[in-house]
Coordinates of C-alpha atoms and ligand atoms in Angstrom, one line a residue:
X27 CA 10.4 0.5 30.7
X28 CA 12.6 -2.6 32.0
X29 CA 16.4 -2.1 32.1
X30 CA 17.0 -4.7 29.2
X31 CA 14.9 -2.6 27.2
X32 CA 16.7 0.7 28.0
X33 CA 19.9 -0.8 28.1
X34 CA 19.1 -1.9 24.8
X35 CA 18.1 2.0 23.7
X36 CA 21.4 3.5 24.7
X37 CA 23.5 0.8 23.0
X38 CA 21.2 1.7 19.8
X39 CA 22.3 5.1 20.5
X40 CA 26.1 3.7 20.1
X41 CA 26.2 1.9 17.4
X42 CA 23.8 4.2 15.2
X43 CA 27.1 6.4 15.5
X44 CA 29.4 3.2 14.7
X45 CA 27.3 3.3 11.8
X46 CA 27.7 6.8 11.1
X47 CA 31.1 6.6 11.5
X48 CA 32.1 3.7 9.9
X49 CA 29.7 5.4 6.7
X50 CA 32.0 8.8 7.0
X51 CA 35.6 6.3 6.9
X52 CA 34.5 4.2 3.8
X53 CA 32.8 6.8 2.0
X54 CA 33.2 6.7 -1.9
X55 CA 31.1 9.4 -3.8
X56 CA 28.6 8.4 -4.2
X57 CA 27.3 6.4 -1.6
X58 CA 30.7 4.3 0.2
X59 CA 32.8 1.6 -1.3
X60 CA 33.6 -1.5 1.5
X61 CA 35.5 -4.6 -1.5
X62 CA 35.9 -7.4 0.2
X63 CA 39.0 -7.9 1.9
X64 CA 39.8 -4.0 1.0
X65 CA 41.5 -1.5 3.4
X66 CA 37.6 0.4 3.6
X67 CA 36.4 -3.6 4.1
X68 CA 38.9 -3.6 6.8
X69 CA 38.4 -0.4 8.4
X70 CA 34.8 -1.0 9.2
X71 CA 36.1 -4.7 10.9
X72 CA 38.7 -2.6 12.8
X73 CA 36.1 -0.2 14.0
X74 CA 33.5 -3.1 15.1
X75 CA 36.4 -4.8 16.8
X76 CA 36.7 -1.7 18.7
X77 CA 33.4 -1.3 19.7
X78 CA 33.2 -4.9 20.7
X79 CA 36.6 -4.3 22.9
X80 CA 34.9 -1.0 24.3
X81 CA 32.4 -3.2 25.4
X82 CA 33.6 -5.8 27.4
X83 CA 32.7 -8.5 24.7
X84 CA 35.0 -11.2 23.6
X85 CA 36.4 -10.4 20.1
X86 CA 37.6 -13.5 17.7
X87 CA 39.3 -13.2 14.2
X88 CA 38.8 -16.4 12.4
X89 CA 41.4 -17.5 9.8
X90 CA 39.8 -14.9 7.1
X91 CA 38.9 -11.9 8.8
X92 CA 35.5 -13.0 9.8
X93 CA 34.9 -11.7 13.8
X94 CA 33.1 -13.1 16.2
X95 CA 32.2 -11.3 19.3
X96 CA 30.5 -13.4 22.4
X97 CA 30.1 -12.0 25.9
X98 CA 33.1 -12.3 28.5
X99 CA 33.2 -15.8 30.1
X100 CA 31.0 -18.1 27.0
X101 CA 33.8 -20.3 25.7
X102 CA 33.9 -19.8 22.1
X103 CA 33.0 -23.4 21.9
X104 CA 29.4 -23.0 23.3
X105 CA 27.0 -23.8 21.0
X106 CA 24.9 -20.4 20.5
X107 CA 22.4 -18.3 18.9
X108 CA 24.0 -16.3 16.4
X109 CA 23.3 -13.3 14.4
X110 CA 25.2 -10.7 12.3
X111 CA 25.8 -9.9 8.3
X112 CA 28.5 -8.9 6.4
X113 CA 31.1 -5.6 6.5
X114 CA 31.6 -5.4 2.4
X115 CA 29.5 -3.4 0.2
X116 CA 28.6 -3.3 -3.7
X117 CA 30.7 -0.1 -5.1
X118 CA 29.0 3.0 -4.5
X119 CA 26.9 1.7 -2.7
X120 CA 25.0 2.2 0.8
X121 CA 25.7 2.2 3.8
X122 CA 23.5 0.0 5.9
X123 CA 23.0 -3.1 3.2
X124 CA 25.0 -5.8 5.7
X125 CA 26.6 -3.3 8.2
X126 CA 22.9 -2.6 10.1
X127 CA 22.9 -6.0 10.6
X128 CA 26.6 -6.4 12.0
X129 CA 25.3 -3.1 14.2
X130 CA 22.2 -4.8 15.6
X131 CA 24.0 -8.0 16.8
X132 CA 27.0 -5.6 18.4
X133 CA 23.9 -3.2 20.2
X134 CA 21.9 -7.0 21.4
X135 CA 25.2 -8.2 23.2
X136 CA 26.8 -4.8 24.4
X137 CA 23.0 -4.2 26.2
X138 CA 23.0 -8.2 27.6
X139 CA 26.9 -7.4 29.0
X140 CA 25.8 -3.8 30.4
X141 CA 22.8 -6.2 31.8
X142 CA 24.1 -8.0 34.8
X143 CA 21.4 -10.8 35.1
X144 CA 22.1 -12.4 31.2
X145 CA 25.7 -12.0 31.3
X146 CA 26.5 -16.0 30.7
X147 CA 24.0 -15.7 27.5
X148 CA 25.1 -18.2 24.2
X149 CA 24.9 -15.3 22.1
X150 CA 27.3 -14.6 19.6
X151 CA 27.9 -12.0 16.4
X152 CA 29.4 -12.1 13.6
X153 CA 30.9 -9.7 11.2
X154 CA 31.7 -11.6 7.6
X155 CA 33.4 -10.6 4.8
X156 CA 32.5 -10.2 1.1
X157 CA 28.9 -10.9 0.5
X158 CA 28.5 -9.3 -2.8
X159 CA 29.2 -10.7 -5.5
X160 CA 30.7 -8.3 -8.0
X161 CA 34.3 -8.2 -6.0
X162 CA 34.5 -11.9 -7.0
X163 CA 32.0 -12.8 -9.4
X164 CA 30.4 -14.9 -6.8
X165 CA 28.3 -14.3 -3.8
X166 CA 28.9 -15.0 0.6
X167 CA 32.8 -15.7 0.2
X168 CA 33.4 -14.9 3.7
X169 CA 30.6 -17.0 5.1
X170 CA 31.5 -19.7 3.0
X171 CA 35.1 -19.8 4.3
X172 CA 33.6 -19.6 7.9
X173 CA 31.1 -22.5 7.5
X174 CA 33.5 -24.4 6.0
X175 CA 31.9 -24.6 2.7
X176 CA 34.1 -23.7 0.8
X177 CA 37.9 -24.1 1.5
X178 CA 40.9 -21.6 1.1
X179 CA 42.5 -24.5 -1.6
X180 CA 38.9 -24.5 -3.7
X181 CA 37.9 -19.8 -4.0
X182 CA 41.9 -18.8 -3.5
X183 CA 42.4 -17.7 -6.5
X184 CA 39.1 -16.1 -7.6
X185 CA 40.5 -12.5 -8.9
X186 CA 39.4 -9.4 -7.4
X187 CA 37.4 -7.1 -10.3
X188 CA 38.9 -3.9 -9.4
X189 CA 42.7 -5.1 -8.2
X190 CA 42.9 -7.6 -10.4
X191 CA 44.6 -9.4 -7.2
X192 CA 43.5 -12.6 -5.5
X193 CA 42.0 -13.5 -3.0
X194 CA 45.2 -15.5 -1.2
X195 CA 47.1 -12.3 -1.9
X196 CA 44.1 -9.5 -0.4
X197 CA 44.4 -11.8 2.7
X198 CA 47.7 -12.2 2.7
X199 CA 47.9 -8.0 2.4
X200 CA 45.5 -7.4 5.3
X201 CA 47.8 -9.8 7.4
X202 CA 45.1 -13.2 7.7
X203 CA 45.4 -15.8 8.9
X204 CA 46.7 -13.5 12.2
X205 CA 48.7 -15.2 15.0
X206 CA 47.3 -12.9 17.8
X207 CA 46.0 -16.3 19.7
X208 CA 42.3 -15.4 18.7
X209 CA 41.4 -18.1 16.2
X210 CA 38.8 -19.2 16.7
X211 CA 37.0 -22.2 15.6
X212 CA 35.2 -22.5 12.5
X213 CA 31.5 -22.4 12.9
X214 CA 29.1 -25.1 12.0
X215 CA 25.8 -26.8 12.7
X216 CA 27.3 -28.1 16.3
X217 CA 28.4 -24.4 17.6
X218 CA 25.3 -22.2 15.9
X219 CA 21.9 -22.9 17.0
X220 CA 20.2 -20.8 15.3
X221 CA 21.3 -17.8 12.8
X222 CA 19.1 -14.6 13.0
X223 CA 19.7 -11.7 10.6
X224 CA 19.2 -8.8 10.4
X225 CA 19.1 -6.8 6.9
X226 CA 17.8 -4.2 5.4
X227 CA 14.9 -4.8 3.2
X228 CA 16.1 -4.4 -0.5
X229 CA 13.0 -3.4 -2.5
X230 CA 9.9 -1.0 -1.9
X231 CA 6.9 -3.3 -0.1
X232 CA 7.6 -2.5 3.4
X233 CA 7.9 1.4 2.6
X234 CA 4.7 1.6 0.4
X235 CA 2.7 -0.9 2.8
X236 CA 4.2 1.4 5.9
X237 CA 5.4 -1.2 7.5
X238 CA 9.0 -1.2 9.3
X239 CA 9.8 -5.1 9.8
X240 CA 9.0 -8.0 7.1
X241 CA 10.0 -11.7 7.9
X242 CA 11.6 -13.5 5.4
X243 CA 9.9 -17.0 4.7
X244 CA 12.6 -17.9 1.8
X245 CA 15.4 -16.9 -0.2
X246 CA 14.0 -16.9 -3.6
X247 CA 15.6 -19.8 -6.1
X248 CA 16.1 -18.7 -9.3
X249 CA 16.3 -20.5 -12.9
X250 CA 18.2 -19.0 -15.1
X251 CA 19.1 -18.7 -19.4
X252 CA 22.3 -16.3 -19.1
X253 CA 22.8 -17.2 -22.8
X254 CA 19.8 -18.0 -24.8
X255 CA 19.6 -17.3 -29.0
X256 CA 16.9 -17.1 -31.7
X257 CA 18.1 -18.4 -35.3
X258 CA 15.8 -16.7 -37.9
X259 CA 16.8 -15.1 -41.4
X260 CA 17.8 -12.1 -42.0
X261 CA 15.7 -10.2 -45.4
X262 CA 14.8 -6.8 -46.8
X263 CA 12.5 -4.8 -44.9
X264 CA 9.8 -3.8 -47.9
X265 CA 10.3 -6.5 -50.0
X266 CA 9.6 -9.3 -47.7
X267 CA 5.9 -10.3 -47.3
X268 CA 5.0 -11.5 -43.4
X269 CA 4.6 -15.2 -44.0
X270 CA 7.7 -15.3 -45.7
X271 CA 9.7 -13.7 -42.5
X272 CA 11.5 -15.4 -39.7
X273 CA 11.9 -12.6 -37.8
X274 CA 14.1 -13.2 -34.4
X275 CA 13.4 -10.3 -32.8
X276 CA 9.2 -10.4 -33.1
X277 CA 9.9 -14.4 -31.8
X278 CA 11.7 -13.2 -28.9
X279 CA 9.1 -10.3 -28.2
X280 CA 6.6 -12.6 -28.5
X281 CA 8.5 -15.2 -26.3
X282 CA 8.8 -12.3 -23.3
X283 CA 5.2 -11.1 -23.9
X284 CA 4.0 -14.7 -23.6
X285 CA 5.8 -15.0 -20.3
X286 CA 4.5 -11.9 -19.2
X287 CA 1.0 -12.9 -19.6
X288 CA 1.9 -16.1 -17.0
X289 CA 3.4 -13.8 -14.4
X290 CA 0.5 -11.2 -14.7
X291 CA -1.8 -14.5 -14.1
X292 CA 0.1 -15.1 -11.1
X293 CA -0.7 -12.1 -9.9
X294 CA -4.2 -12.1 -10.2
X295 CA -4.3 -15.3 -8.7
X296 CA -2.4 -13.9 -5.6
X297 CA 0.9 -14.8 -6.0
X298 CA 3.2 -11.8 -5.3
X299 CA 6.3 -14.0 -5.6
X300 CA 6.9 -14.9 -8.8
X301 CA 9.2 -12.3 -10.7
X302 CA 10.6 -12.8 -14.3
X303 CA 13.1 -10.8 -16.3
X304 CA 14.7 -10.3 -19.8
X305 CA 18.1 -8.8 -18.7
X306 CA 19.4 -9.1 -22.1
X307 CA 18.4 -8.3 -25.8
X308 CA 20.2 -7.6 -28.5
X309 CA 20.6 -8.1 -32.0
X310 CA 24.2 -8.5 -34.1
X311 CA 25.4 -5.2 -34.3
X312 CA 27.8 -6.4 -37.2
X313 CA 24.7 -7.1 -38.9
X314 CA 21.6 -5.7 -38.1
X315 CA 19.9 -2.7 -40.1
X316 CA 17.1 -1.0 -40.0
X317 CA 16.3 -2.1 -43.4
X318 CA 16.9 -5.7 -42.5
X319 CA 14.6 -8.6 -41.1
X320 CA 16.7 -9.5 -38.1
X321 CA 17.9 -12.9 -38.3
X322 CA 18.9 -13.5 -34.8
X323 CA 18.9 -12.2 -31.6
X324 CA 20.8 -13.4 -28.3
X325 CA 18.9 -13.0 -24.8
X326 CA 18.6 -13.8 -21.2
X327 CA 15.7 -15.5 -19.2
X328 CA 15.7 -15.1 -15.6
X329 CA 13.1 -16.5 -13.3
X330 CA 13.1 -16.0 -9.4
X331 CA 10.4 -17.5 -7.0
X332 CA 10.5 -19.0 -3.1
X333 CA 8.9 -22.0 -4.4
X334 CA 10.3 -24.4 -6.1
X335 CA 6.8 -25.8 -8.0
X336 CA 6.5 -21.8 -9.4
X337 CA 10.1 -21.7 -10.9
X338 CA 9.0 -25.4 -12.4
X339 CA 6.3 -24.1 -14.2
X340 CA 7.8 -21.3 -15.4
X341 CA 10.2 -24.1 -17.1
X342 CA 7.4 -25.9 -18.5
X343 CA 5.9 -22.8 -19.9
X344 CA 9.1 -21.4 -21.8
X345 CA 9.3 -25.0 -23.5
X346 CA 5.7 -24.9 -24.8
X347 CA 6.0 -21.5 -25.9
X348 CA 9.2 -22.1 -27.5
X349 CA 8.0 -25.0 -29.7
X350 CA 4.5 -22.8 -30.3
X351 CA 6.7 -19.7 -31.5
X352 CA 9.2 -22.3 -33.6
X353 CA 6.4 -23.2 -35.7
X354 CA 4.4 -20.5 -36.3
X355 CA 7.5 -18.1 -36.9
X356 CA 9.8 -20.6 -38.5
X357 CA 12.7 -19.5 -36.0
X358 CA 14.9 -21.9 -33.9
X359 CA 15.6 -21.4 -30.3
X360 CA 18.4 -22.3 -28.3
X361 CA 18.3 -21.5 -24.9
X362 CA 21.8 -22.6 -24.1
X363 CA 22.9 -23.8 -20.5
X364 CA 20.2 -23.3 -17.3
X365 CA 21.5 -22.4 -14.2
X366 CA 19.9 -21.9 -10.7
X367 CA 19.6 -22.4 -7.4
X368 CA 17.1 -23.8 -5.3
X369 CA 14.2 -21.3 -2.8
X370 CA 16.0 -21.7 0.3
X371 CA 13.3 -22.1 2.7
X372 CA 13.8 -20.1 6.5
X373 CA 13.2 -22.0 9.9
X374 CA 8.9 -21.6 10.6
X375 CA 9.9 -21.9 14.6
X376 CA 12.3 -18.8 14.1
X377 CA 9.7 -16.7 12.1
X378 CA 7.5 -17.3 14.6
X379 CA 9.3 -16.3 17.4
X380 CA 9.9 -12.8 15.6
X381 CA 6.5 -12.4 14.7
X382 CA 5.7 -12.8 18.3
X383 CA 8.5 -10.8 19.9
X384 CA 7.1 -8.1 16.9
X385 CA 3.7 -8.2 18.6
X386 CA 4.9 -8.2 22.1
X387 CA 6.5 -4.7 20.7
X388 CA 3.4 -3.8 19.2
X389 CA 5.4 -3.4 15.9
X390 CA 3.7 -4.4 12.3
X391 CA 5.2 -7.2 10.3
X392 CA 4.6 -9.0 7.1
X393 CA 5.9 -11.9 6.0
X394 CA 7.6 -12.2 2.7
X395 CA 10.3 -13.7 0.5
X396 CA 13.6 -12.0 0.4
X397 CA 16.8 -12.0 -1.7
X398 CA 19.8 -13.6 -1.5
X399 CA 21.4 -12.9 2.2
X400 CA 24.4 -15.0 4.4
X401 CA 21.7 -16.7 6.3
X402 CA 21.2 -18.8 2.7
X403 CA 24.7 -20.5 3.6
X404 CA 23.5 -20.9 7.1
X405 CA 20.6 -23.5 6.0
X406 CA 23.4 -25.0 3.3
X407 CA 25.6 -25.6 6.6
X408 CA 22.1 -27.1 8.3
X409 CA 21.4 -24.3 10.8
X410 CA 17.7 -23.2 11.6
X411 CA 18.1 -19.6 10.3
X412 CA 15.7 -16.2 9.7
X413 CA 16.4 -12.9 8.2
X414 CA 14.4 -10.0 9.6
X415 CA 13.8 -7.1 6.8
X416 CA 14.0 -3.9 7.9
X417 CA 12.1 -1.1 5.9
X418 CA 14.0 1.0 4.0
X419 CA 13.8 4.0 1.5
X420 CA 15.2 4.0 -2.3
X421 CA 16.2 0.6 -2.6
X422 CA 19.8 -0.6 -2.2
X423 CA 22.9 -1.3 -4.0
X424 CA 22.7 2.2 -4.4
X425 CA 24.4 4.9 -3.3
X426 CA 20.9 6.6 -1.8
X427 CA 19.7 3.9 0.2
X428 CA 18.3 5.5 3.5
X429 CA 17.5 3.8 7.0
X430 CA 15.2 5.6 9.0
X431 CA 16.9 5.2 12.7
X432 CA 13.5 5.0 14.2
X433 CA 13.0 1.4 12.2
X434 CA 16.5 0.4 12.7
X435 CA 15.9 0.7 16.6
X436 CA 12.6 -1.3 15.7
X437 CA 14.4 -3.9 13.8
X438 CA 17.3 -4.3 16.6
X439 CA 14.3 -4.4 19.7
X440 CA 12.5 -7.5 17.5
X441 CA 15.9 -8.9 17.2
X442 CA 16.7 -8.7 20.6
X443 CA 13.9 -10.4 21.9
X444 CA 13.8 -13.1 19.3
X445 CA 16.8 -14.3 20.3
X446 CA 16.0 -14.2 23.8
X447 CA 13.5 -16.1 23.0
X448 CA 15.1 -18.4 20.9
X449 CA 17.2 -19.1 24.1
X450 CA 14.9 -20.1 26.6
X451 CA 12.9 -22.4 24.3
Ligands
ZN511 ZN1 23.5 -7.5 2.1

């Protein structure tokens, strides 16, 4: 065994207690609560910042409570590899979906500091704030602010959902912008390299294939119908013969079953990417009966995919089957506004170099899409950037998500050498 890699073991060992401990502080039964810019939100920064200090490492507050940590003696102007995630957490929810990958970047540069021979390395971490959307309605706040792609003037007055409190006023509370002399410069395509994440893996593929690390190749797009509606007529359940019916609710069914039949295509064709989803169904409750023919019914169409031609087709589709059902069923669709955004592709040098620090390891990966994580506002601000997916049991953004510290030490080793390896290319 080198000493990077058990240097790398022992601060595993330490932060898989930060962890712990930051789990036991922000605990919420069940699962914890972190809200963005919260006091729990703030006690996990507090207790990173500690850990950083503890360590030797340079420890930077930016203007919104984002931290960076870099090794003692890299001016925070270097341009450097960068990894991290975010400190907030969905409400009752787990404990490692952000945090593991704030841990892993801490355990990567404590081990390089304890490691006399990389001690001038252009590594950086960073903690952000508020990735989850339901605090603000909106998703990667923090890393937005810190990229500089959104400003303080455009989100500061987005309301908090439980406080009811803005966001000017929840940084004002926790005392940002601070004037300790530690802020540091905002971050951009000039002072990041590359951005390497790592996250927990949010669904069940790596734990049913038995296999601890994925590679994300994309952040899945999505397009979306948050407010669709089918116009039939409402009519008497016994007395009304089919072909006189305009029955919303079978146009709808049929609508979903339809785009069912595409995504089950997809499948057997190979494609495990696609996914599509009827969030919402409902008829009028002031006027639906059992008795009655329903005459309308308001839904959602969502449709994710990494590639942009699948979530086109998926468009086309819906349009031909809407004008099919319209005539045959004697209904009217309207779909209402889309909106979407665009498969957000990761950086194939970066994969690479996991999949071959991975090996090196002798540790099984896969590659496959992922959901949406702060490295998607890394490519917005033009940075090469990868999320590594570390397995995990029951899901997330829940309170019984479970990281196995066997594959979290797995995760942090591939991470580790990837972005040595990212530095010496
Ligand atoms: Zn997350």
């Amino acid at each position: 065994m080198t000493n990077a890699h058990s240097h790398l073991d022992s601060s595993i060992t330490e932060v898989w207690e930060l962890l712990g401990q930051i789990g036991q502080e922000t605990a919420d039964s069940p699962g914890i609560t972190r809200a963005a810019w919260s006091g729990n939100e703030e006690k996990a920064a507090e207790l990173a910042r500690a850990f950083g200090r503890r360590h030797g490492l340079q420890v930077l507050n930016d203007a919104f409570g984002n931290i960076q940590f870099l090794l003692p003696g890299v001016d925070p102007a270097t341009p450097c590899i960068t990894t991290g995630s975010h400190l907030d957490s969905v409400p009752h929810g787990g404990n490692y979906d952000g945090l593991a990958g704030v841990a892993a970047g801490l355990a990567v540069l404590a081990a390089a500091n304890a490691d006399s021979r990389s001690c001038a390395l252009p590594f950086r971490v960073v903690a952000m704030r508020c990735e989850e959307s339901p605090w603000f309605g909106t998703a990667y706040l923090g890393s937005r602010l810190m990229l500089g792609l959104s400003t303080l003037d455009e989100i500061g007055d987005l309301v908090r959902s439980d406080s009811r409190k803005s966001l000017r006023h929840h940084l004002q509370a926790l005392g940002y912008p601070r004037t300790d002399g530690a802020t540091a410069p905002l971050l951009n395509s000039g002072l990041v390299t590359s951005f390497l994440e790592l996250h927990i893996e949010q669904g069940p593929l790596l734990e049913a294939d038995g296999i601890p690390v994925g590679i994300a190749t994309a952040v899945r797009g999505n397009v979306r119908f948050p407010e669709a509606r089918c116009a039939g007529a409402y009519g008497h359940s016994a007395a009304l013969p089919r072909r006189f019916r305009q029955d919303a609710v079978l146009a709808v069914a049929e609508l979903a079953l339809g785009l069912d039949r595409h995504w089950q295509d997809r499948i057997a064709q190979g494609d495990e990417d696609f996914v599509f989803t009827v969030g919402k169904f409902s008829t009028d409750a002031a006027q639906h009966a059992m008795t009655k023919v329903a005459g309308e019914v308001r839904f959602s169409l969502n449709f994710g995919a990494a590639v942009k031609s699948s979530l086109d087709a998926a468009r086309t589709l819906l349009f031909d089957l809407v004008k099919g059902i319209e005539r045959d069923r004697g209904v009217t669709f309207e779909l209402g506004g889309e909106v979407g955004t665009a498969p957000t592709e990761m950086d194939a040098t970066l994969m690479a170099h996991i999949e071959e620090a991975a090996g090196a390891l002798g540790i099984a990966t896969r590659r496959m899409p992922t959901v949406g994580h702060d490295a998607a506002m890394f490519v917005r601000a033009g940075i090469p950037s990868a999320v590594i997916l570390v397995r995990n049991a029951n899901g997330s953004h829940n309170s019984e998500e479970a990281l196995d510290r066997e594959d979290f030490a797995r995760g942090v080793h591939v991470l580790g050498r990837a972005m040595h390896r990212a530095s010496a290319r």
